[in-house]
Short mmCIF file of C-alpha atoms in Angstrom, two decimals:
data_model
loop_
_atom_site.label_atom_id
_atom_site.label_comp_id
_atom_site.label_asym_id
_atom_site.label_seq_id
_atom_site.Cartn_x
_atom_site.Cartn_y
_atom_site.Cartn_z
CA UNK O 1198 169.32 100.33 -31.38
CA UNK O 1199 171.97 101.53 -28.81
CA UNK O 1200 172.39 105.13 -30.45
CA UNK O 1201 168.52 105.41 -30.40
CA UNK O 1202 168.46 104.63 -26.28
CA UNK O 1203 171.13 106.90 -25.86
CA UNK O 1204 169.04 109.52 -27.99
CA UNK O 1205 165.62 108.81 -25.36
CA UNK O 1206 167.33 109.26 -22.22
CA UNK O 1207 169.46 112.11 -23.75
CA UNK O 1208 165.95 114.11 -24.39
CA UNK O 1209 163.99 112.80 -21.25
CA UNK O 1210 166.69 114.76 -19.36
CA UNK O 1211 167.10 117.79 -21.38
CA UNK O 1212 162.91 117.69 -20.65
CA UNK O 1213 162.95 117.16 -17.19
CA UNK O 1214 165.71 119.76 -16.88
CA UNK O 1215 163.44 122.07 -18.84
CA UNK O 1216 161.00 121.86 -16.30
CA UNK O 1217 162.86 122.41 -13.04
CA UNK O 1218 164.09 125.52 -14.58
CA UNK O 1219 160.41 126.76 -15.29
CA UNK O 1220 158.93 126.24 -11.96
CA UNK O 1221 162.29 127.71 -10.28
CA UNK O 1222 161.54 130.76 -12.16
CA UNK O 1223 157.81 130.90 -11.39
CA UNK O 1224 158.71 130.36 -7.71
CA UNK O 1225 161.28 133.78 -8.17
CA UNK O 1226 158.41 135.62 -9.55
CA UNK O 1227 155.89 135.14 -6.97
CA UNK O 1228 158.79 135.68 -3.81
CA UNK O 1229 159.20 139.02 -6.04
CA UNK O 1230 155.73 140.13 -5.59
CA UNK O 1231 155.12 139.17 -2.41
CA UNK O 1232 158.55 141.71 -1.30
CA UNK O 1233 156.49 144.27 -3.66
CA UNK O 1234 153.57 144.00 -1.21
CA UNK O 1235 155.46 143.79 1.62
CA UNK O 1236 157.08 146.58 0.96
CA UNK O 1237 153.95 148.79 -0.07
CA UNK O 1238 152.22 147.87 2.84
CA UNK O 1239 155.23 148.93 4.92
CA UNK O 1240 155.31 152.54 2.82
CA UNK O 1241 151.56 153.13 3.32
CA UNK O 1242 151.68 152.12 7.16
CA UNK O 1243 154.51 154.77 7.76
CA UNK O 1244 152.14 157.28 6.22
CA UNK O 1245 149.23 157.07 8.06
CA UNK O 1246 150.90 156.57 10.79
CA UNK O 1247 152.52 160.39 10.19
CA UNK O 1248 149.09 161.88 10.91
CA UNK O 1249 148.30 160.22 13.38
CA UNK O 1250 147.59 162.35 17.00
CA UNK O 1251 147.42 159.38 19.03
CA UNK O 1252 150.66 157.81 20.69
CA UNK O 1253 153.56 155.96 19.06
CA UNK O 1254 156.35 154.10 20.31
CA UNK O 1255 158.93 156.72 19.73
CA UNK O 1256 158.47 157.05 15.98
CA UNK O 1257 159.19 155.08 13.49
CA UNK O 1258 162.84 154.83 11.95
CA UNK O 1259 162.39 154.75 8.32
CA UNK O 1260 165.04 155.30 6.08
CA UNK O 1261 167.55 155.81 8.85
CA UNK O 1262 165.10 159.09 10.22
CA UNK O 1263 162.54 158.63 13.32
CA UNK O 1264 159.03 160.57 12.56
CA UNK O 1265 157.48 162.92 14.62
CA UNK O 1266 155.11 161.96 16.99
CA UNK O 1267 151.97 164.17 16.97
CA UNK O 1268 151.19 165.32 20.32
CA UNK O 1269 148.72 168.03 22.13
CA UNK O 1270 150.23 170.22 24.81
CA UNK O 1271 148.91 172.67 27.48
CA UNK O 1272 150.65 175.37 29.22
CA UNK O 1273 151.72 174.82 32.99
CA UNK O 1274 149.63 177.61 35.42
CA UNK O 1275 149.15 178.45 38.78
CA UNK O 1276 145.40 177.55 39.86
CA UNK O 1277 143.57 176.73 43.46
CA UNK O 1278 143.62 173.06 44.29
CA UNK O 1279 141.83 171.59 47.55
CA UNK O 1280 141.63 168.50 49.37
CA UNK O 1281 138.76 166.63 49.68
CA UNK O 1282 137.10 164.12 52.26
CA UNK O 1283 133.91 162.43 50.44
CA UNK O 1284 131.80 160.08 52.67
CA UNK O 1285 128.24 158.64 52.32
CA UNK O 1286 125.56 159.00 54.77
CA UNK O 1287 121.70 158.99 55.51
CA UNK O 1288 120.09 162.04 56.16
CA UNK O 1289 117.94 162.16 59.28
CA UNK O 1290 116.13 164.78 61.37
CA UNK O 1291 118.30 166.55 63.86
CA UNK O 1292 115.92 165.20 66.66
CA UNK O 1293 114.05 161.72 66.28
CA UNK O 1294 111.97 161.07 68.87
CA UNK O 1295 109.95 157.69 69.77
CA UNK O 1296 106.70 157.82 71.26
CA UNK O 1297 106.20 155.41 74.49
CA UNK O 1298 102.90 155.28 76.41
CA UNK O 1299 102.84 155.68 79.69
CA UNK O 1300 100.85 152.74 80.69
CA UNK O 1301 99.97 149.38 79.26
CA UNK O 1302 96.51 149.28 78.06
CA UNK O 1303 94.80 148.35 74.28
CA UNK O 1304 94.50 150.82 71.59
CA UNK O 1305 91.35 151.87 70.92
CA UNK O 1306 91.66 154.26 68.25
CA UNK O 1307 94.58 156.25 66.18
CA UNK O 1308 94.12 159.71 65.05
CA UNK O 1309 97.52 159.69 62.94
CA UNK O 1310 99.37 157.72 60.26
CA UNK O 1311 102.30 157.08 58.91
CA UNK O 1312 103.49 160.54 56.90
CA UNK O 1313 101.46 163.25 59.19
CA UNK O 1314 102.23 166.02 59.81
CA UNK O 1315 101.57 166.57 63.80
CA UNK O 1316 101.96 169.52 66.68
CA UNK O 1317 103.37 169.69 69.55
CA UNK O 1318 100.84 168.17 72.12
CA UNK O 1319 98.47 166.70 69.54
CA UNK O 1320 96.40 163.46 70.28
CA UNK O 1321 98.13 160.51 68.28
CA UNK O 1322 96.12 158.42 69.54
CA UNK O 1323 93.75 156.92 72.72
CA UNK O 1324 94.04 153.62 75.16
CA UNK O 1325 91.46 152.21 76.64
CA UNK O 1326 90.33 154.37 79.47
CA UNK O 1327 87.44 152.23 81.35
CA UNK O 1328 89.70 151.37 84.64
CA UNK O 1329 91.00 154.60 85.05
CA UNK O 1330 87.89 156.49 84.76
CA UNK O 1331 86.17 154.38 87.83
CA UNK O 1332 89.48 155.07 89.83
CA UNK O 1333 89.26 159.38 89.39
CA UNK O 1334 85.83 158.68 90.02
CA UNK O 1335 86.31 156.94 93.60
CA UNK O 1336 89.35 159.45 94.20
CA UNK O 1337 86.51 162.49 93.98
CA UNK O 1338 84.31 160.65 96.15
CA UNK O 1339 87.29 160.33 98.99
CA UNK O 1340 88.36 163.63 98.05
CA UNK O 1341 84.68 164.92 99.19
CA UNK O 1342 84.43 162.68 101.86
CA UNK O 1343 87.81 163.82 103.24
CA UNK O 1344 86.80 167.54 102.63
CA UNK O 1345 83.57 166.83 104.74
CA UNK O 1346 85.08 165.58 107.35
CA UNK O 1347 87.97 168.06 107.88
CA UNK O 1348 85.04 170.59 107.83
CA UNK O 1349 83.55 169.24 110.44
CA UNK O 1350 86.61 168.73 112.65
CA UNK O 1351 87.59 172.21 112.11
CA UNK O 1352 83.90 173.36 113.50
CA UNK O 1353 84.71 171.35 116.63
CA UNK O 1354 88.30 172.76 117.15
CA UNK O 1355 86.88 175.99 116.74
CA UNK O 1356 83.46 174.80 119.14
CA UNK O 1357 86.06 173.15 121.67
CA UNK O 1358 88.11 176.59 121.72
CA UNK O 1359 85.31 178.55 123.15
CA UNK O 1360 84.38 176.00 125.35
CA UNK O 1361 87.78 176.06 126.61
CA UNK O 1362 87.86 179.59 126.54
CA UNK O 1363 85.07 179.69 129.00
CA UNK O 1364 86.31 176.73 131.35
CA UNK O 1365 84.23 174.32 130.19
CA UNK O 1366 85.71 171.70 128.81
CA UNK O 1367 89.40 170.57 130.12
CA UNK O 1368 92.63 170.89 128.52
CA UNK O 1369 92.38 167.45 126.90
CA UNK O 1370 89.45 167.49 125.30
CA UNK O 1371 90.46 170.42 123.20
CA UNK O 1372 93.36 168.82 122.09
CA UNK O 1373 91.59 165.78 120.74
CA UNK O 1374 89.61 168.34 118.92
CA UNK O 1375 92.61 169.48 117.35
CA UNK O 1376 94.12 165.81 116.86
CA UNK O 1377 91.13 165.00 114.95
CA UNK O 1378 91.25 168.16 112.93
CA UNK O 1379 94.66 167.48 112.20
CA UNK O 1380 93.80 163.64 110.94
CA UNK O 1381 91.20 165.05 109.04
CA UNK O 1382 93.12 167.23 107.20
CA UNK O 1383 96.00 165.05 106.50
CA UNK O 1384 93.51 162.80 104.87
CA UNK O 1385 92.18 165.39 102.51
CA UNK O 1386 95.51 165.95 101.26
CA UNK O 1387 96.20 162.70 100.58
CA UNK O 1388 92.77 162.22 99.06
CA UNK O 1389 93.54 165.07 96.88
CA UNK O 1390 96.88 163.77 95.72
CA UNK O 1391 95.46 160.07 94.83
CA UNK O 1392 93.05 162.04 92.63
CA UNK O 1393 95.48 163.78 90.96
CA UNK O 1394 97.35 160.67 90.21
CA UNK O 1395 94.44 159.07 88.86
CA UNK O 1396 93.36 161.82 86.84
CA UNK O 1397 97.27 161.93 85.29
CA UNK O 1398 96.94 158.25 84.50
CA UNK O 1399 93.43 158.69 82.79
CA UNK O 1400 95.36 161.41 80.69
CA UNK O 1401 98.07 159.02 79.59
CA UNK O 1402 95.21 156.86 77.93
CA UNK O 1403 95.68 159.73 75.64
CA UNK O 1404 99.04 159.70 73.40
CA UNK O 1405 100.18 162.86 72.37
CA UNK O 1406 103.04 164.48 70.79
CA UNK O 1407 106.07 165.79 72.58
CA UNK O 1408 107.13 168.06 69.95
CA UNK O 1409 106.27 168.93 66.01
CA UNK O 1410 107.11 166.97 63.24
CA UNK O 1411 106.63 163.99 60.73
CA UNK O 1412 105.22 160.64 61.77
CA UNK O 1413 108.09 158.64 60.36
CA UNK O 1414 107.09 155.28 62.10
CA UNK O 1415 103.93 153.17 63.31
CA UNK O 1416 104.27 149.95 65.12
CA UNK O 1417 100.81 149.49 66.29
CA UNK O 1418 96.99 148.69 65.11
CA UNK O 1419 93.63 149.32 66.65
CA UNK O 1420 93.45 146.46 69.07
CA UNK O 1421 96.73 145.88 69.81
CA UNK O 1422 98.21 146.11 73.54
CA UNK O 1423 100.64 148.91 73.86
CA UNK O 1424 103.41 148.59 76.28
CA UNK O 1425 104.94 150.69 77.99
CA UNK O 1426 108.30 149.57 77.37
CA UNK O 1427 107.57 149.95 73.46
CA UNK O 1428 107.62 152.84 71.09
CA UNK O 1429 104.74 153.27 69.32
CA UNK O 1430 105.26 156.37 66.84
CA UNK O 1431 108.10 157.80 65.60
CA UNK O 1432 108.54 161.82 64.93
CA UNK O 1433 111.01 163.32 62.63
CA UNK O 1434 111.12 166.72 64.56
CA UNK O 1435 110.96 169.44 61.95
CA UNK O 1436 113.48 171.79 63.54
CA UNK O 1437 116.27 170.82 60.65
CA UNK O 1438 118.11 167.96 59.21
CA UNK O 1439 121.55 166.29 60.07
CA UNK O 1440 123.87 163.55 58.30
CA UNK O 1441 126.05 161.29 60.00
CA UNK O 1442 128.70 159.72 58.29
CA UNK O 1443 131.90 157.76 59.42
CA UNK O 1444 135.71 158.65 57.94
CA UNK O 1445 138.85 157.15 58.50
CA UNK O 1446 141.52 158.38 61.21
CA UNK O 1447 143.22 160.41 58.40
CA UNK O 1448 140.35 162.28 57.61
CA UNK O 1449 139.24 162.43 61.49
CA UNK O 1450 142.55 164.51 61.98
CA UNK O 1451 142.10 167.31 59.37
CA UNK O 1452 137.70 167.74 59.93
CA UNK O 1453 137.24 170.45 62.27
CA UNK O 1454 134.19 171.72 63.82
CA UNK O 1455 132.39 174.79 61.80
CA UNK O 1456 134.38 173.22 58.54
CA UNK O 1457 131.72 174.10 55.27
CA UNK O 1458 129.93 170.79 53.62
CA UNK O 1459 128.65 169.98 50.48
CA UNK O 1460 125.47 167.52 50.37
CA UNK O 1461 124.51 166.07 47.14
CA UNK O 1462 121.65 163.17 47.03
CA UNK O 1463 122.91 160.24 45.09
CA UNK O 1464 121.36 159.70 42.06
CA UNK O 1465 121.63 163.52 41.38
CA UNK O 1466 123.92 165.67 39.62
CA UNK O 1467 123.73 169.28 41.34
CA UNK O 1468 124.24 169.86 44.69
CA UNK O 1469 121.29 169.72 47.23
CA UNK O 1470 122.69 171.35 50.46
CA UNK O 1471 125.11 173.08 52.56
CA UNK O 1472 125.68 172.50 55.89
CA UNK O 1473 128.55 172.88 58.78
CA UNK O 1474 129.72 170.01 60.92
CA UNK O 1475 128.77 170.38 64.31
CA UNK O 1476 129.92 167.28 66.19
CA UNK O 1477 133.19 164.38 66.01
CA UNK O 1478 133.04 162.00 67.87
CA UNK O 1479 135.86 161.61 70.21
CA UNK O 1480 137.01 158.02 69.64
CA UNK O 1481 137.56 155.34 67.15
CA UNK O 1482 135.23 152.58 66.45
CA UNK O 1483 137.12 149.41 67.28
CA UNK O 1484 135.81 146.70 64.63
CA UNK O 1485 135.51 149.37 61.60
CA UNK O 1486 138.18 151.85 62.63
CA UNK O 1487 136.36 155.08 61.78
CA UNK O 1488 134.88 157.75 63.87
CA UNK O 1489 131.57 159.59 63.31
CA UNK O 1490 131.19 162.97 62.15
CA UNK O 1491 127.44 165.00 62.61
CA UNK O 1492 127.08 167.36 59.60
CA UNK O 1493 124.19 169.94 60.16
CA UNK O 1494 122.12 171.24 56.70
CA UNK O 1495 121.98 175.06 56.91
CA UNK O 1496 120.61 175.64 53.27
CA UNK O 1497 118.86 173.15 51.75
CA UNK O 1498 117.97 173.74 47.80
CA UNK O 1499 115.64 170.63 46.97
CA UNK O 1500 112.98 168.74 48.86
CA UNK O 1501 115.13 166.16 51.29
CA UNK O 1502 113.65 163.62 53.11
CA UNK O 1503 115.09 161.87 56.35
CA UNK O 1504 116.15 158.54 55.22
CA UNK O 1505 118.12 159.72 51.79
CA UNK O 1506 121.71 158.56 50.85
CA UNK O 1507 123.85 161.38 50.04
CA UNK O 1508 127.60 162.28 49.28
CA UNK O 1509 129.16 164.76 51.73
CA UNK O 1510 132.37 166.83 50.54
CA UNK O 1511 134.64 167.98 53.13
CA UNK O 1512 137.26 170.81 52.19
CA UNK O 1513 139.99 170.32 54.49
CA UNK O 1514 142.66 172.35 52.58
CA UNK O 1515 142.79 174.40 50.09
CA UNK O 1516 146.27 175.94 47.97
CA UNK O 1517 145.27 179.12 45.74
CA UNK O 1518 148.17 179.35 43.98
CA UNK O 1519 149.63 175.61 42.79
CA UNK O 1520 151.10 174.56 40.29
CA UNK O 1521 148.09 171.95 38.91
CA UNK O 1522 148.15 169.77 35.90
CA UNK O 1523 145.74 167.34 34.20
CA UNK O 1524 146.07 163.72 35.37
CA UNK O 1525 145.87 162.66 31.48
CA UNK O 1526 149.19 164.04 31.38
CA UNK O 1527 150.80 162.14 34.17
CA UNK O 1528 153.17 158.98 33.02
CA UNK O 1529 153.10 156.40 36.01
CA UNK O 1530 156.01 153.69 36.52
CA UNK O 1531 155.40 151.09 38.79
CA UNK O 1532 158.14 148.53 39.98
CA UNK O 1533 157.81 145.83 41.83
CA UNK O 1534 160.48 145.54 44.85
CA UNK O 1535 161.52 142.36 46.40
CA UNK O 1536 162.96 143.06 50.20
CA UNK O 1537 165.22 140.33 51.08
CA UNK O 1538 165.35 140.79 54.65
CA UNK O 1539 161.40 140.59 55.68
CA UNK O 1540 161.09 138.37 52.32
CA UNK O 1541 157.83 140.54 50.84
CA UNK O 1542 157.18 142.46 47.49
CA UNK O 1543 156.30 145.69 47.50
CA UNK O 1544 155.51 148.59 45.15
CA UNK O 1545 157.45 151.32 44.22
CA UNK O 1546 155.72 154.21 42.17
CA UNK O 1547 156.75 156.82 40.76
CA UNK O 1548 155.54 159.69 38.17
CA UNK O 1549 156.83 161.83 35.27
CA UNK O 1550 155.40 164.18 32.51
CA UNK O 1551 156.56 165.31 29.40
CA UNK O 1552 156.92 169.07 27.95
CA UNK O 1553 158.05 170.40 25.07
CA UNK O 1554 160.92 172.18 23.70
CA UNK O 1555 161.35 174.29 21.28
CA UNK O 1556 157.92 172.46 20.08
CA UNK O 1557 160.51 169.79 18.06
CA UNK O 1558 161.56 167.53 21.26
CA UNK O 1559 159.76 166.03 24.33
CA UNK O 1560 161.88 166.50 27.65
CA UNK O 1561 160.55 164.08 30.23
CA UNK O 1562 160.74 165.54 33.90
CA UNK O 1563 160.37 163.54 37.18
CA UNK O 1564 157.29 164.59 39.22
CA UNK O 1565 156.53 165.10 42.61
CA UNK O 1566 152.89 165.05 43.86
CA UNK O 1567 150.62 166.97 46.37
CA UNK O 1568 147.11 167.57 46.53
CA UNK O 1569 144.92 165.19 43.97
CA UNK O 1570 141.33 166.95 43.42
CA UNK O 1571 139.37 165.10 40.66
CA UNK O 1572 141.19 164.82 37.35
CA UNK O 1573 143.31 167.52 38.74
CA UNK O 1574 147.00 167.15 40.45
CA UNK O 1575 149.25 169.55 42.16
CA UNK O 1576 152.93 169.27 41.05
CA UNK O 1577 155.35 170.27 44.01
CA UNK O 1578 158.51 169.62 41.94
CA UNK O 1579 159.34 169.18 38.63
CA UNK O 1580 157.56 171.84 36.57
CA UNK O 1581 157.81 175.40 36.49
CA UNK O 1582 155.00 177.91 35.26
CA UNK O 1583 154.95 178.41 31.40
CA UNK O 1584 156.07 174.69 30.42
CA UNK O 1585 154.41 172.95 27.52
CA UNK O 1586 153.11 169.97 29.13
CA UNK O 1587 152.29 167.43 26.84
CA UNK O 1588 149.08 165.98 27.59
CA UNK O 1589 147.91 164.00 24.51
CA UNK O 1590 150.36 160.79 23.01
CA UNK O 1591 153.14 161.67 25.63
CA UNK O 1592 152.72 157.46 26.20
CA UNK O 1593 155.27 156.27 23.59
CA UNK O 1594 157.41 158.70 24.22
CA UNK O 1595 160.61 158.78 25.34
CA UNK O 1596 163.25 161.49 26.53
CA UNK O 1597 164.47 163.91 23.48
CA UNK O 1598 161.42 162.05 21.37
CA UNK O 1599 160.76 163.97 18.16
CA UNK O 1600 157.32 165.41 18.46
CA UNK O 1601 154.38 167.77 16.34
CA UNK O 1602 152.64 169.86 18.28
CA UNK O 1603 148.85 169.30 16.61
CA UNK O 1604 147.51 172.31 14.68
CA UNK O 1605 150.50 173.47 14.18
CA UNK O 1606 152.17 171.23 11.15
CA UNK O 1607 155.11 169.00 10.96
CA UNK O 1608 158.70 170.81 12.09
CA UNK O 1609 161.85 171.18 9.87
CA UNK O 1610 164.00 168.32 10.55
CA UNK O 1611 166.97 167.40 8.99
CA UNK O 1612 166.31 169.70 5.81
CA UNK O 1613 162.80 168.51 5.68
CA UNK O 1614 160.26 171.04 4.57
CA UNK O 1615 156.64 171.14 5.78
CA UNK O 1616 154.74 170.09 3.81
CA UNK O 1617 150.99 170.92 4.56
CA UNK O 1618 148.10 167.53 5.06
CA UNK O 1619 146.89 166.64 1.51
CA UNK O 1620 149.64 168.33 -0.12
CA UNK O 1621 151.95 165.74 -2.48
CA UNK O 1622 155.62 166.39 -2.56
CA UNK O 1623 155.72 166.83 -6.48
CA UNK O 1624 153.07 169.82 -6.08
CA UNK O 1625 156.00 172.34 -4.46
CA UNK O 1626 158.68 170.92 -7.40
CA UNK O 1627 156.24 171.76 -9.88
CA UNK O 1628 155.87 175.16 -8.86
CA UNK O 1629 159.24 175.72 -8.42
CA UNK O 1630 160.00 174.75 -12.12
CA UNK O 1631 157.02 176.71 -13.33
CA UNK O 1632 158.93 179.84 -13.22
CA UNK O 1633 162.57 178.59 -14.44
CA UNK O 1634 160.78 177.32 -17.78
CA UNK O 1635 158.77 180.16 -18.30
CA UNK O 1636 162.15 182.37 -17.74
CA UNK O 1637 163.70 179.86 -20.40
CA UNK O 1638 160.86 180.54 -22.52
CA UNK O 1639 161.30 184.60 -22.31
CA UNK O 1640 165.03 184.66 -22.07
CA UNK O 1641 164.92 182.74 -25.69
CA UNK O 1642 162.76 185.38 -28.09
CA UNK O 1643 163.24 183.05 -31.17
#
């Protein structure tokens, strides 16, 4: 019974061995396969990588040898580069003017509206008149009964004279005939200026246009009370159109007068007008620290109406012959700065490029800036004319990077043949050993 015990357990652990054994070398298998995968994945990530034209860190180190990086370069010229100011402003007529009455009276009638097109001394429109018709009408009446009257002392200065003249009358007498002349005509000229003062107001019950233009505004109705204190039309004269806009100190310094504009309505992408600036203001604005500039339109291509946002482009300088690169190209390096003594943080920039040498290596070159001009930069230092500036996946890269120009197949490294895209590695073997057999084959005639 003892021997058979012995037997049981001896089996149960032989089993249970058995089984540890099994799964330990299920558990190897799968660890196996999943290093296979790993490992494929790895192989078929470095190859797509290889044709890839976009930027990689460096290359990739595989096998102990860092792959190209495929890059797109550009050749450093000499090209015109210019500085310049952009602002925003509102077009506007170069004179506005506002229409006041004269007098305070109530509109009657209006001859315009808003959008006319008026001359110069047109009726906009008329004021109630009633009053001032009565007064040029009592002015005439003095006026004649003044006239009368001087008439009739003049026939008794001249009546007095010969009276005089023939001892008739005394020395006094004739000179209240010429007193009363005198009175008489003093109050014909002052009857004649209150009628021409009356007949000017009745004419100011008439609004008309100091100049020609557009109606651009109308603050009053039929019925209303105009005052004389408020304008009542506004006229956009048509003589040309101005822009004012505002730009900061900097800019104030390099605009000169007669300097060339470009005017381009927002919204639109060609360019509407030229014009010339004709005015700068001589100060500074104290709350928004920018000083006005008046640009006058010379040529105007499109229909432009006062009131219309537009872009103005100032050339203040202009190099013909820099050297200018793409900003694509341009690798930026900021740093952040801590200055101990005023305790702030500030930042430090700086720029570099890449070019290429001998179309195998990327040489990166510390850059100096000038002039900026859209997507274009002048290089003061740095370049030279003629250098392959890298301008496509130059952001990985690193000085003496490997690199492959694009188009232009993958260099001879180490040994390494090109090998053209889509082209296996077996294909050139196979070619190779095409001829060596067949020369077996013909060196051998039996």
């Amino acid at each position: 019974m003892l021997q058979i015990n012995k037997n049981y357990k001896t089996e149960s652990l032989a089993f249970r061995l058995s089984c540890h054994i099994g799964s330990f070398i299920k558990l190897t298998i799968i660890l196996k396969n999943i290093l296979y995968l790993i490992s494929a994945s790895l192989i078929v990530l470095t190859g797509c990588s290889g044709g890839n034209s976009g930027p990689q860190q460096g290359g990739f180190n595989f096998g102990g040898m860092q792959r190209a990086t495929t890059v797109e370069v550009t050749e450093v010229s000499q090209q015109s580069i210019s500085r310049i100011v952009r602002a925003y402003g509102t077009i506007r007529s170069q004179d506005n003017v506002r229409v006041t009455p004269q007098i305070s009276e109530r509109v009657t009638r209006l001859y315009v509206d808003l959008g006319d097109t008026v001359s110069q001394g047109q009726v906009l429109a008329k004021l109630r008149d009633v009053n001032f018709t009565d007064q040029v009408r009592r002015d005439e009446a003095q006026l004649e009964q003044a006239r009368l009257s001087m008439q009739r002392d003049s026939l008794e200065v001249s009546r007095a004279t010969t009276l005089y003249e023939r001892n008739l009358i005394s020395d006094a007498e004739l000179q209240n005939a010429q007193v009363a002349f005198q009175n008489s005509k003093a109050a014909f000229q002052g009857a004649r200026a209150s009628l021409t003062q009356s007949r000017e107001s009745l004419g100011f019950t008439e609004v008309r246009s100091p100049v020609r233009g557009v109606i651009t505004s109308r603050n009053i109705s039929p019925g209303d009370v105009a005052s004389s204190a408020t304008p009542i039309f506004e006229i956009a004269n048509l003589v040309g159109y101005e822009m004012r806009i505002f730009v900061p100190l900097a800019d104030r310094r390099l605009t000169k007068i007669g300097q060339e504009v470009s005017v381009r309505l927002t919204g639109e992408q060609d360019q509407t007008a030229n014009g010339v600036i004709s005015r700068i203001s001589p100060e500074i604005d104290s709350v928004t620290g920018l000083a006005e500039v008046v640009i006058s339109l010379t040529d105007v291509y499109r229909d432009v109406l006062p009131g219309s946002l537009a872009e103005a482009s100032i050339t203040v300088l202009t190099r013909p012959s820099a050297l200018v690169i793409p900003r694509t190209a341009l690798v930026e390096n900021v740093q952040t700065v801590l200055d101990p003594e005023s305790n702030t943080i500030r930042l430090e920039r700086s720029y570099s490029a890449f070019v290429a040498v001998d179309d195998t290596l990327a040489a990166m070159r510390n850059l100096e800036i000038g002039l900026e001009q859209g997507d274009q930069l002048e290089v003061l230092s740095g370049l030279i004319e003629g250098d392959k500036l890298i301008i496509t996946g130059q952001g990985g890269l690193e000085d003496s990077s490997k690199i492959r120009i694009s188009g232009r197949g993958r260099p001879d490294t180490q040994g390494q043949r090109s090998i053209p895209p889509g082209t296996s590695d077996s294909t050139p073997a196979d070619t190779s050993a095409a001829p060596e057999s067949s020369g077996s084959e013909n060196s051998n005639p039996a």
